[in-house]
XYZ file of C-alpha atoms in Angstrom:
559
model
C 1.936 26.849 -41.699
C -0.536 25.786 -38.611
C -1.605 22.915 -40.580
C 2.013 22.042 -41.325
C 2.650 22.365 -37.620
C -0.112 19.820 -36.933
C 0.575 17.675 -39.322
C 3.948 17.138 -37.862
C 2.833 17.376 -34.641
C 0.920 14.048 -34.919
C 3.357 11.359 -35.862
C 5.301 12.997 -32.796
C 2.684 12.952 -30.250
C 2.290 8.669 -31.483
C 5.755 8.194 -30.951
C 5.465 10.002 -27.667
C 2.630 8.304 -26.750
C 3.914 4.562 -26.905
C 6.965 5.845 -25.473
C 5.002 7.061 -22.475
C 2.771 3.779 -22.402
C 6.201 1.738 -22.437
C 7.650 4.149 -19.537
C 4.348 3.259 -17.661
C 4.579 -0.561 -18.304
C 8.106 -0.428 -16.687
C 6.823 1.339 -13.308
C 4.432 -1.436 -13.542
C 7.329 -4.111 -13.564
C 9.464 -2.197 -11.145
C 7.304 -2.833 -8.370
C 7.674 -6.752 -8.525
C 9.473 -7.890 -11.416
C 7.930 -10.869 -13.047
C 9.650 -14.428 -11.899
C 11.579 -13.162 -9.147
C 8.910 -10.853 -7.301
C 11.058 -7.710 -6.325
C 11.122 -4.482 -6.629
C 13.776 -2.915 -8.890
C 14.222 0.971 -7.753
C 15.972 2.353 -10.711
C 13.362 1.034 -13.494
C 11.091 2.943 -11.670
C 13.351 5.871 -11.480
C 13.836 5.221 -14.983
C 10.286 5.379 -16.292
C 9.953 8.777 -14.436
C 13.213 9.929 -16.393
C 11.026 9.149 -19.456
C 8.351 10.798 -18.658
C 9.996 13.568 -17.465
C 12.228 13.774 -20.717
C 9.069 13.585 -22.698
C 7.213 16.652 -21.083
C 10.607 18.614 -21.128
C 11.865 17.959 -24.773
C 8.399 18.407 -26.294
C 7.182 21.057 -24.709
C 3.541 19.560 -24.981
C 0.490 21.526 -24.959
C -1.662 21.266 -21.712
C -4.481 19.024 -23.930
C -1.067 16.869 -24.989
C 0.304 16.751 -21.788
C -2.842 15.318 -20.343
C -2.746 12.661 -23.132
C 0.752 12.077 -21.900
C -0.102 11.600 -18.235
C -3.099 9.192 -19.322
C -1.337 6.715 -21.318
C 1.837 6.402 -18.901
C -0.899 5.684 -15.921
C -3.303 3.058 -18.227
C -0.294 1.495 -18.946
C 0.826 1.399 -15.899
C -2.009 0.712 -13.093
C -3.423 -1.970 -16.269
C 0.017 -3.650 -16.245
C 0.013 -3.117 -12.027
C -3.045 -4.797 -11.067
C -4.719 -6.924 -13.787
C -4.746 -9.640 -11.712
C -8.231 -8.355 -10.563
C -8.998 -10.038 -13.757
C -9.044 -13.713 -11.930
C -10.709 -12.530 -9.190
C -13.461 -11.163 -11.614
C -13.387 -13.904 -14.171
C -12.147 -17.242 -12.592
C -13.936 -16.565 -9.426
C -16.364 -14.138 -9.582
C -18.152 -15.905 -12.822
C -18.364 -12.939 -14.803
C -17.506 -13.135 -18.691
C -13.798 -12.400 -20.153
C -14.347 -9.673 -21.558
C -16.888 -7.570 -19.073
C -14.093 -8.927 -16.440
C -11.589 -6.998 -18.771
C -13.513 -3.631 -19.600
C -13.640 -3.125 -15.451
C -10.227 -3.474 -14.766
C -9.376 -1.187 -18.046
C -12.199 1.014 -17.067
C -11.100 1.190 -12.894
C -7.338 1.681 -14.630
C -8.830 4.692 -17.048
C -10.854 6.258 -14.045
C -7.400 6.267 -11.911
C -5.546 7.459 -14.806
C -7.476 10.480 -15.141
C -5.927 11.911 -11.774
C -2.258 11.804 -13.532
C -3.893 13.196 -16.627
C -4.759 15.710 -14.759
C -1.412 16.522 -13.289
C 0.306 16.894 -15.931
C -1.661 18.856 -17.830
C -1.209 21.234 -14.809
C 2.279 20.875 -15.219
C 2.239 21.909 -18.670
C 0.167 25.189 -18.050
C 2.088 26.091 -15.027
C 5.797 25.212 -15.317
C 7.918 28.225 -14.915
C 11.212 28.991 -16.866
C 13.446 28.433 -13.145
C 14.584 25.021 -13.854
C 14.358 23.939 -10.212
C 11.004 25.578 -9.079
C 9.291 23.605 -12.637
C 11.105 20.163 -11.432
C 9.446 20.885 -7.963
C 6.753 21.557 -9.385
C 6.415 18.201 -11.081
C 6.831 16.057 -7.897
C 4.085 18.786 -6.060
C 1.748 17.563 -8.968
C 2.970 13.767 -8.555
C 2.314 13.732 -5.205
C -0.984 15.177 -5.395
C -2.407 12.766 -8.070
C -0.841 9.733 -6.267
C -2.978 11.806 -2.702
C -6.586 11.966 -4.756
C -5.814 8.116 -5.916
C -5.038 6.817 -2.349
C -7.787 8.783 -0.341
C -10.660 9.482 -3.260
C -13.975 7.689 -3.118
C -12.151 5.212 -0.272
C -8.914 5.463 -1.685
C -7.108 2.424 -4.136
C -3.337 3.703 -4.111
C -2.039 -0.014 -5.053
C 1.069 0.442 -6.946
C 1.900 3.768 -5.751
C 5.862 4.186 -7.670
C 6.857 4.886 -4.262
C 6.373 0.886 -3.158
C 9.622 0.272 -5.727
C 11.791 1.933 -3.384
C 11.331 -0.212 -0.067
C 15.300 -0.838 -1.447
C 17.784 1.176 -2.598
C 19.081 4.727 -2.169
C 15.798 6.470 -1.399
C 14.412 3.613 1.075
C 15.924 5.861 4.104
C 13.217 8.861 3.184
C 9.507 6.607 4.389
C 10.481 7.533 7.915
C 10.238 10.878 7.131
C 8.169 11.339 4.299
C 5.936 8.180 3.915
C 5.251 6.354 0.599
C 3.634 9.271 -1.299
C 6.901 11.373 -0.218
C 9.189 9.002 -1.771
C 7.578 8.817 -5.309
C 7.538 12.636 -5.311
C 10.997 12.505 -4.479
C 11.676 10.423 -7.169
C 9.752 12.376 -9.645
C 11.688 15.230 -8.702
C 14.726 14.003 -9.359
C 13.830 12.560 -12.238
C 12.738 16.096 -13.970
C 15.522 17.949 -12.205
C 18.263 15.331 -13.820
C 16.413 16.011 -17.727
C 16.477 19.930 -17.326
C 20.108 19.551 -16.101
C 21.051 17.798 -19.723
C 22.489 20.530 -21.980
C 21.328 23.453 -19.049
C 23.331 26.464 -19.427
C 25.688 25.940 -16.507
C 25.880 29.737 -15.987
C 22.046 29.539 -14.999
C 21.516 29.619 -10.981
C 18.546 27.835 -11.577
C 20.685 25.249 -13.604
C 22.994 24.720 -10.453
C 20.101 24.719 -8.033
C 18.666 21.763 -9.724
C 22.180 20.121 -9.938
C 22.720 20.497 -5.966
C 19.184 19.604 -5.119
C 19.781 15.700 -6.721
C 23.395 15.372 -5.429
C 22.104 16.382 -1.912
C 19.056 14.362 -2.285
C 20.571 11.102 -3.408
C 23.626 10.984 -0.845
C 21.453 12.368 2.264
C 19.289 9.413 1.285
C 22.052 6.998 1.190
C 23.508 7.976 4.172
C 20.433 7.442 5.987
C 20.049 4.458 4.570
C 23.282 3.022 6.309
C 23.147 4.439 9.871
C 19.878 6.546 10.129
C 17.955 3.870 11.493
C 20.070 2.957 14.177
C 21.291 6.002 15.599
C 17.595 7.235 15.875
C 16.746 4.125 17.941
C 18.318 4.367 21.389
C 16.326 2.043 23.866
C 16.286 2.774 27.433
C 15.906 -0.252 28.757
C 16.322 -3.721 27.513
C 13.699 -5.127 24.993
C 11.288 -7.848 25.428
C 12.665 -10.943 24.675
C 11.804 -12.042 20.972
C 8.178 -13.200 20.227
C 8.551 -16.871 19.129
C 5.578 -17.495 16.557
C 3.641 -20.092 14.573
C 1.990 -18.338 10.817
C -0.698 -20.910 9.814
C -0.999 -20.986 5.703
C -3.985 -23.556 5.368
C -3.721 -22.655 1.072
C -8.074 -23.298 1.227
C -8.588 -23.058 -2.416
C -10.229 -20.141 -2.698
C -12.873 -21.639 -5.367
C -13.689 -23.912 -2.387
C -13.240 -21.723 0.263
C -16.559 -20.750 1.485
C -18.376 -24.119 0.310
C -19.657 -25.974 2.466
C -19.522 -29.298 1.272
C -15.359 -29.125 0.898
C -13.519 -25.849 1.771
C -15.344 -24.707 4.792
C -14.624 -28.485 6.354
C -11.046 -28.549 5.609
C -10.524 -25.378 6.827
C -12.557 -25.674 10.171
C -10.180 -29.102 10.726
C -6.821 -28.106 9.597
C -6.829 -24.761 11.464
C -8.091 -26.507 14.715
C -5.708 -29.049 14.532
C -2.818 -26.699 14.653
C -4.263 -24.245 17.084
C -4.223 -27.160 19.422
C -1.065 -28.571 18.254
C 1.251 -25.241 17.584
C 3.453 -24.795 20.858
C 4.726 -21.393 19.563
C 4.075 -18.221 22.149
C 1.867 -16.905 19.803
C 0.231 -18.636 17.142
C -1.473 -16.384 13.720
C -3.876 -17.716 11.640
C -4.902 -15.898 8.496
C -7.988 -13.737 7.381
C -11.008 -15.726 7.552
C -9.154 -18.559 8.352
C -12.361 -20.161 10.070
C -15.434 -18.791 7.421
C -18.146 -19.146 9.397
C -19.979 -16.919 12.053
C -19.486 -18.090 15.460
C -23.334 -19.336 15.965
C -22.771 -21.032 12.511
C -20.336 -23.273 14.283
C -20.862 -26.578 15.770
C -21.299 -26.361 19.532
C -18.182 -26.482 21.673
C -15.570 -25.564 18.570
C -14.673 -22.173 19.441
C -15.059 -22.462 23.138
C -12.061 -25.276 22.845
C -10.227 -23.385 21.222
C -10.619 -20.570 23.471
C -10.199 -22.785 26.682
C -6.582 -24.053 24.547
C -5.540 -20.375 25.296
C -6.647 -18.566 28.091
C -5.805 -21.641 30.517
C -2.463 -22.482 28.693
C 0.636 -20.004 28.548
C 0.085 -18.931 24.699
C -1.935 -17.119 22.676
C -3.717 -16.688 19.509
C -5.061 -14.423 16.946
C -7.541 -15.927 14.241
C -9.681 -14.069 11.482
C -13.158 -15.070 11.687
C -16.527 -12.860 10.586
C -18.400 -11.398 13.831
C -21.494 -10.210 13.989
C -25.388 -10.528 13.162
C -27.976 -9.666 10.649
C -29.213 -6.931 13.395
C -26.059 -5.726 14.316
C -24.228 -5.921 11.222
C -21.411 -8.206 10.257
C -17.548 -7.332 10.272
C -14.646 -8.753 8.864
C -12.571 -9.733 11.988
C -9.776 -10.715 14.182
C -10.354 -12.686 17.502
C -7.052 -13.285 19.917
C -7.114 -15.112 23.303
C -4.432 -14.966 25.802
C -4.289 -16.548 30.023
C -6.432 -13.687 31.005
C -10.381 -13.392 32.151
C -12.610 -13.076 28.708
C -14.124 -10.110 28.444
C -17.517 -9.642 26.802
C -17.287 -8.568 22.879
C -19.527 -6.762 20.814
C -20.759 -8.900 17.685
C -20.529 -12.345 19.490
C -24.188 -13.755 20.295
C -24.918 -14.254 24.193
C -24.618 -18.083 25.365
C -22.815 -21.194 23.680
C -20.710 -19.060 21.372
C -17.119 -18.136 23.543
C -16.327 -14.705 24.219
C -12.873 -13.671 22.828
C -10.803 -11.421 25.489
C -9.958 -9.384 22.445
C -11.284 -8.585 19.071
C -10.019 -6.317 16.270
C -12.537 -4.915 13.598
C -11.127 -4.089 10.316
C -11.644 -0.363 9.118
C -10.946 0.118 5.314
C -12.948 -1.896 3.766
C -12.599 -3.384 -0.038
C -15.036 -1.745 -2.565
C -17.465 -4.630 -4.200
C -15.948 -7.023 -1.836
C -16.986 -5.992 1.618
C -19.332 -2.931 0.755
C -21.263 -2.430 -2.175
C -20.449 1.426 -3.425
C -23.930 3.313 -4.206
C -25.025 2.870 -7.959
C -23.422 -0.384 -8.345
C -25.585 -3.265 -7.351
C -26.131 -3.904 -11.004
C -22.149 -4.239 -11.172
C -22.908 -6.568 -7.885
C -25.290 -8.229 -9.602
C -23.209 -10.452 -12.412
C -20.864 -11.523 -9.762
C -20.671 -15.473 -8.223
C -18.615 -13.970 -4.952
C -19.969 -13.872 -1.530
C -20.002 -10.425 -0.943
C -21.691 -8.263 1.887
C -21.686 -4.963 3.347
C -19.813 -5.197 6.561
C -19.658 -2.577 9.219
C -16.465 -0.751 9.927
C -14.172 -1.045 12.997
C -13.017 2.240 13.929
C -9.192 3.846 12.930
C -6.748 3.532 15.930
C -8.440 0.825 17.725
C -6.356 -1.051 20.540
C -3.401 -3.496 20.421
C -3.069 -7.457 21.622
C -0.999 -7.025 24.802
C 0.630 -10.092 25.174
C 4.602 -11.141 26.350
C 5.560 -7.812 26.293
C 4.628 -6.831 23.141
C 1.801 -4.321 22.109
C 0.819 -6.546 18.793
C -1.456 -4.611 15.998
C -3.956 -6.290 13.823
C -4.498 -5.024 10.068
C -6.448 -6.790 7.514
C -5.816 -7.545 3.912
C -5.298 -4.499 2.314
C -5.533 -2.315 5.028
C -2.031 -2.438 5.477
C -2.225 0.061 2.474
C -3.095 2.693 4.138
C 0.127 3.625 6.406
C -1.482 6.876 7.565
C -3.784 4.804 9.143
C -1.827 2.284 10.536
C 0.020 5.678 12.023
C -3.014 6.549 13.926
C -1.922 3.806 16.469
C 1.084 5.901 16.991
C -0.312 9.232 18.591
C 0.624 8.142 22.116
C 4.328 6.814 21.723
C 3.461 4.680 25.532
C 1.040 2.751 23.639
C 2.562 2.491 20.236
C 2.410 -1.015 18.920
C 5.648 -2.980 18.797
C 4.799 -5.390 16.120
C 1.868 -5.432 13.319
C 0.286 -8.408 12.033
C -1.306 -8.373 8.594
C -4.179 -11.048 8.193
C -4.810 -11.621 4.187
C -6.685 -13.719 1.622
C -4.670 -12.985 -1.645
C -6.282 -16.312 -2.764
C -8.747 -13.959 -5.313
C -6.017 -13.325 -7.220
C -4.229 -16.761 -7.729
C -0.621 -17.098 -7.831
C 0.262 -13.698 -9.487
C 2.361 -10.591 -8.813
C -0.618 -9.807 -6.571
C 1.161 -11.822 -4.092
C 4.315 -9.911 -4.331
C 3.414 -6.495 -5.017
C 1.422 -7.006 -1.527
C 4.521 -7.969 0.773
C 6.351 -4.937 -1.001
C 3.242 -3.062 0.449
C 3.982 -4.723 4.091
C 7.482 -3.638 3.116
C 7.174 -0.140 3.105
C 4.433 -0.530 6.180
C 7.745 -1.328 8.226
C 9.607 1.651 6.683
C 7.363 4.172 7.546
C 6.958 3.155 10.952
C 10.433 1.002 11.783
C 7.666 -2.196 13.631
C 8.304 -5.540 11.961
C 5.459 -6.912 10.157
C 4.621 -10.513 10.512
C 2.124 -11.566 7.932
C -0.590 -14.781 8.157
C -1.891 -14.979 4.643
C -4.035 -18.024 3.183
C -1.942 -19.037 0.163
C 0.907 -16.203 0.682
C 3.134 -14.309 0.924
C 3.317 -15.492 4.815
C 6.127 -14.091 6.074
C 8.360 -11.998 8.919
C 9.669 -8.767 7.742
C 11.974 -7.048 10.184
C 12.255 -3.165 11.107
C 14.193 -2.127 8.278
C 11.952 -3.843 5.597
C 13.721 -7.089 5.324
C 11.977 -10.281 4.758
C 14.002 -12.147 7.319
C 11.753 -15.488 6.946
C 9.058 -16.916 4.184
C 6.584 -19.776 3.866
C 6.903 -21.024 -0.202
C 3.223 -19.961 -1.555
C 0.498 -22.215 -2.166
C 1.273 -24.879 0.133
C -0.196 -25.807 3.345
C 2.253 -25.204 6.225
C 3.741 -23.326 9.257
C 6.116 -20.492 9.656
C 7.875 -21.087 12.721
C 10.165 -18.610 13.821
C 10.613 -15.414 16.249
C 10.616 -11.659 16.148
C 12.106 -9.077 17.736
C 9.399 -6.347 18.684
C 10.603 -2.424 18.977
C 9.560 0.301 20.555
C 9.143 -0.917 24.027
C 10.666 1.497 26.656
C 12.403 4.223 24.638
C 13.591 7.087 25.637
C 13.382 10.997 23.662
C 10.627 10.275 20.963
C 9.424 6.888 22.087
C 10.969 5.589 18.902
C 8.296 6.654 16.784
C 9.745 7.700 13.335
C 8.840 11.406 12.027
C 5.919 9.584 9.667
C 4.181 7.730 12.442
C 4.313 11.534 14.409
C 2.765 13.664 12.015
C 0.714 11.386 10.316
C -0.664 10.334 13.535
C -1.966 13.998 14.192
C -3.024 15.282 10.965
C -3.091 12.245 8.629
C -1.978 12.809 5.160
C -2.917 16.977 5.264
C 0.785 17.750 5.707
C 1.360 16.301 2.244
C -1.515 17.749 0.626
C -0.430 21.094 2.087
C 3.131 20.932 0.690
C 1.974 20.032 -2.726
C -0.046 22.328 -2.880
C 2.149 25.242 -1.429
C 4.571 24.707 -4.207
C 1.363 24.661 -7.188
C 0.893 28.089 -5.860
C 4.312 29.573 -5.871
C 4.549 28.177 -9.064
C 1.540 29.668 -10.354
C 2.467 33.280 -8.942
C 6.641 32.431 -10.789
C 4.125 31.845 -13.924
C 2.033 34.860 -13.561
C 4.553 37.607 -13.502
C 5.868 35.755 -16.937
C 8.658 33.188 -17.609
C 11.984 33.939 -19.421
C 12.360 33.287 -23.064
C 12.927 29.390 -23.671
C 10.878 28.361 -20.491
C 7.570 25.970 -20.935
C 5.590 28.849 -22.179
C 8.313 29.315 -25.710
C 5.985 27.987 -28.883
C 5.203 24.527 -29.318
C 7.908 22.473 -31.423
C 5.680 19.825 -32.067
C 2.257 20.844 -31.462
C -0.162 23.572 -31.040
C -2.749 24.551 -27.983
């Protein structure tokens, strides 16, 4: 009979399997669809459904739930970011198909976390319909926690990220990223256990009432929410009229010195000089040389353009020395006295009258994790190990506006772009994200980052103007709409203004319920929930489910 049971077990769990790697593919898609680049909320919803429906219908043993969990995530953080192919391969000189065992090996590592959860699930999911579909978005949002703050943290792709439209893309104020793809897992499990419930269940109608409530309390919000919440005391700077330089270096050329590093010192200092725009942004890197490494006089022009003019700039360069370390900056100047800066050498390089330090930095690309210099080793990429700038550091104070600096990928990590928030008199009223996406070609990398900026201005309700090398540069406004775009891969300027928030509110200093708590105690608030609800549903499992909850014998397999 047990070998019976197995036997059919098998063909079920294959089926179940690709069904699972499919569902995983589509969360994949949902958070940039390929051609047009945007997100598409429901797919995502949709491949939660699935897995959700899988785990509920099957009734899968712990070791089979795990299975479950890994092949939805492999599929779906391989189909998410295996762009880091090109970045390996095209660029980084390192053969096919050692470039494609990392990326499936960094995808299998992640995976493991959501393998994890659900085989959690599947041990601890009581009978009550509600507390079990809680108790799937407690596990979701702790496996999508270990991925984004583990061993530096990579939570690119987070399901979450799909939502930065549609009914759920009120909830970042309150909850952040990681709060809306629990949300969304939730109501994905609560919607399967609802199918065929016995409607004379309380548990049954709890789950019922929990996903209407849910999904028009988030559309509501969505409509007005923002709005009401926002009542300014006084009136608002006047917009901030900018220039975004896109100088499209090839990145292949990019740090050579015999064609990209020319091009790129020329072009950029050509429209510094020439931009008339309040404030002009030029992207990450966008001169890639240390300042002594410069000819003399270049940067002390362009610093004289500035703080004797009415404008001002902010331009990624490196900073630093081989005694002090090296860090992957931002410089700005502005019609004020220079100041003296850590990192810049003393005499004939200029001193910036502000400098920004970026904090997270990239594994293998600006530190070199321990154990992995033979990894290191095979690549053709500059790489380095640059110090870190510290979390919360100060904003560019310039025409009223308190403008914040984040770098590349940075922009991430919203708790710590919160940090900036903790004293609502000094919150920033615009961020700037510097980036070089050029590692990664023209791919969904390109996308799948501005959906990241996207949700940046959720959480926090500060538009996000974005200086990238070969794109996405671009404006998004307080509500997470790209109000203006430069076409990718071509050399131009954005030209255009924003309108900065924040400045002289009244009540809460218009700092959204994210930027508060997250400000104060980081992500612990989430971690704390999750866990919370792990607990009570351990204890609900401990004193014994009813007949026919997730503890009945296995349909389809055996433990």
């Amino acid at each position: 009979m047990a070998r019976a049971l197995m036997s059919r077990s098998r063909p079920a769990m294959v089926a179940a399997t690709g069904l699972s790697a499919l569902a995983g593919l589509a969360q994949a898609a949902s958070l940039a669809w390929p051609g047009t680049g945007q997100p598409v909320w429901w797919l995502q919803w949709l491949s939660m459904l699935v897995l959700a429906g899988l785990l509920h219908h099957l009734r899968p043993s712990g070791r089979q739930g795990a299975w479950l969990g890994f092949s939805f995530a492999l599929a779906w953080l391989c189909g998410t970011f295996w762009w880091l192919f090109i970045s390996l391969h095209t660029y980084g000189g390192l053969a096919a198909p050692l470039a494609a065992a990392a990326v499936l090996a960094l995808a299998a590592f992640l995976a493991l976390y959501y393998a994890a959860a659900l085989w959690s699930f599947c041990k601890l999911a009581p009978a009550n319909k509600a507390l079990a579909a809680m108790l799937f978005a407690a596990l979701w949002l702790l496996a999508e926690l270990v991925r984004g703050t583990w061993f530096t943290g990579f939570p690119w792709g987070a399901g979450g990220y799909a939502h930065v439209q549609g009914p759920l893309a009120s909830l970042p104020r309150w909850v952040g990223v990681y709060g809306v793809g629990a949300v969304s897992a939730g109501l994905a499990m609560a919607c399967v256990q609802c199918r065929g419930s016995d409607l004379r269940r309380w548990s049954t109608w709890v789950a019922v009432l929990a996903v209407v409530a849910v999904g028009g309390w988030a559309a509501l919000q969505r409509h007005c929410a923002v709005e009401l919440c926002y009542t300014p005391s006084r009136a608002p700077a006047p917009p901030l009229s900018l220039a975004l330089l896109q100088g499209n270096i090839p990145q292949d050329e990019k740090f050579e010195e015999g064609s990209g590093v020319p091009l790129a010192l020329q072009w950029y200092a050509q429209q510094l000089r020439s931009e008339t725009a309040t404030l002009v942004v030029a992207p990450e890197t966008a001169i890639p040389l240390l300042p002594q490494q410069l000819i003399p006089g270049y940067l002390e022009g362009l610093q004289a353009r500035y703080t004797e003019g009415a404008q001002a700039a902010l331009v990624g360069i490196p900073l630093g020395n081989a005694r002090a370390g090296y860090t992957n900056s931002v410089l700005g100047w502005r019609p004020s006295s220079p100041s003296s800066t850590p990192g810049m050498p003393s005499g004939g390089a200029a001193e910036p009258v502000y400098t920004y330090s970026k904090h997270h930095l990239v594994p293998f690309g600006e530190f070199i994790p321990p154990l992995f210099k033979w990894f290191t080793a095979m690549l053709n990429i500059p790489l380095g190990d640059f110090n870190r700038g510290t979390v919360g550091q100060a904003s560019f104070e310039w025409a009223g506006q308190r403008i914040a600096p984040n770098i590349c990928y940075e922009d991430l990590f919203g708790e710590e772009l919160a940090a900036r928030f903790a004293d609502p008199a000094q919150a920033p009223t615009v961020m700037v994200n510097f980036s070089n996406i050029g590692w990664f070609g023209n791919t969904l990398a390109i996308d799948q980052h501005l959906q990241i900026s996207r949700m940046r201005t959720l959480e926090l309700e500060r538009p996000m103007v974005r200086a990238t090398n070969t794109g996405a540069t671009a404006i998004i406004d307080h509500r997470g709409v790209v109000t203006h775009q430069l076409e990718r891969h071509t050399r131009g300027v954005l030209r255009a203004e924003v309108q900065g928030r924040g400045q002289g509110v009244s009540v809460d200093g218009g700092v959204t319920p994210f930027a508060w708590w997250a400000s104060r105690w980081g992500l612990w608030p989430l971690w704390c929930a999750g866990l919370l609800v792990v607990c009570v549903a351990w204890v609900a499992r401990r004193r014994g489910p009813a007949p026919g909850g997730y503890s009945r014998p296995l349909p389809f397999g055996m433990e």
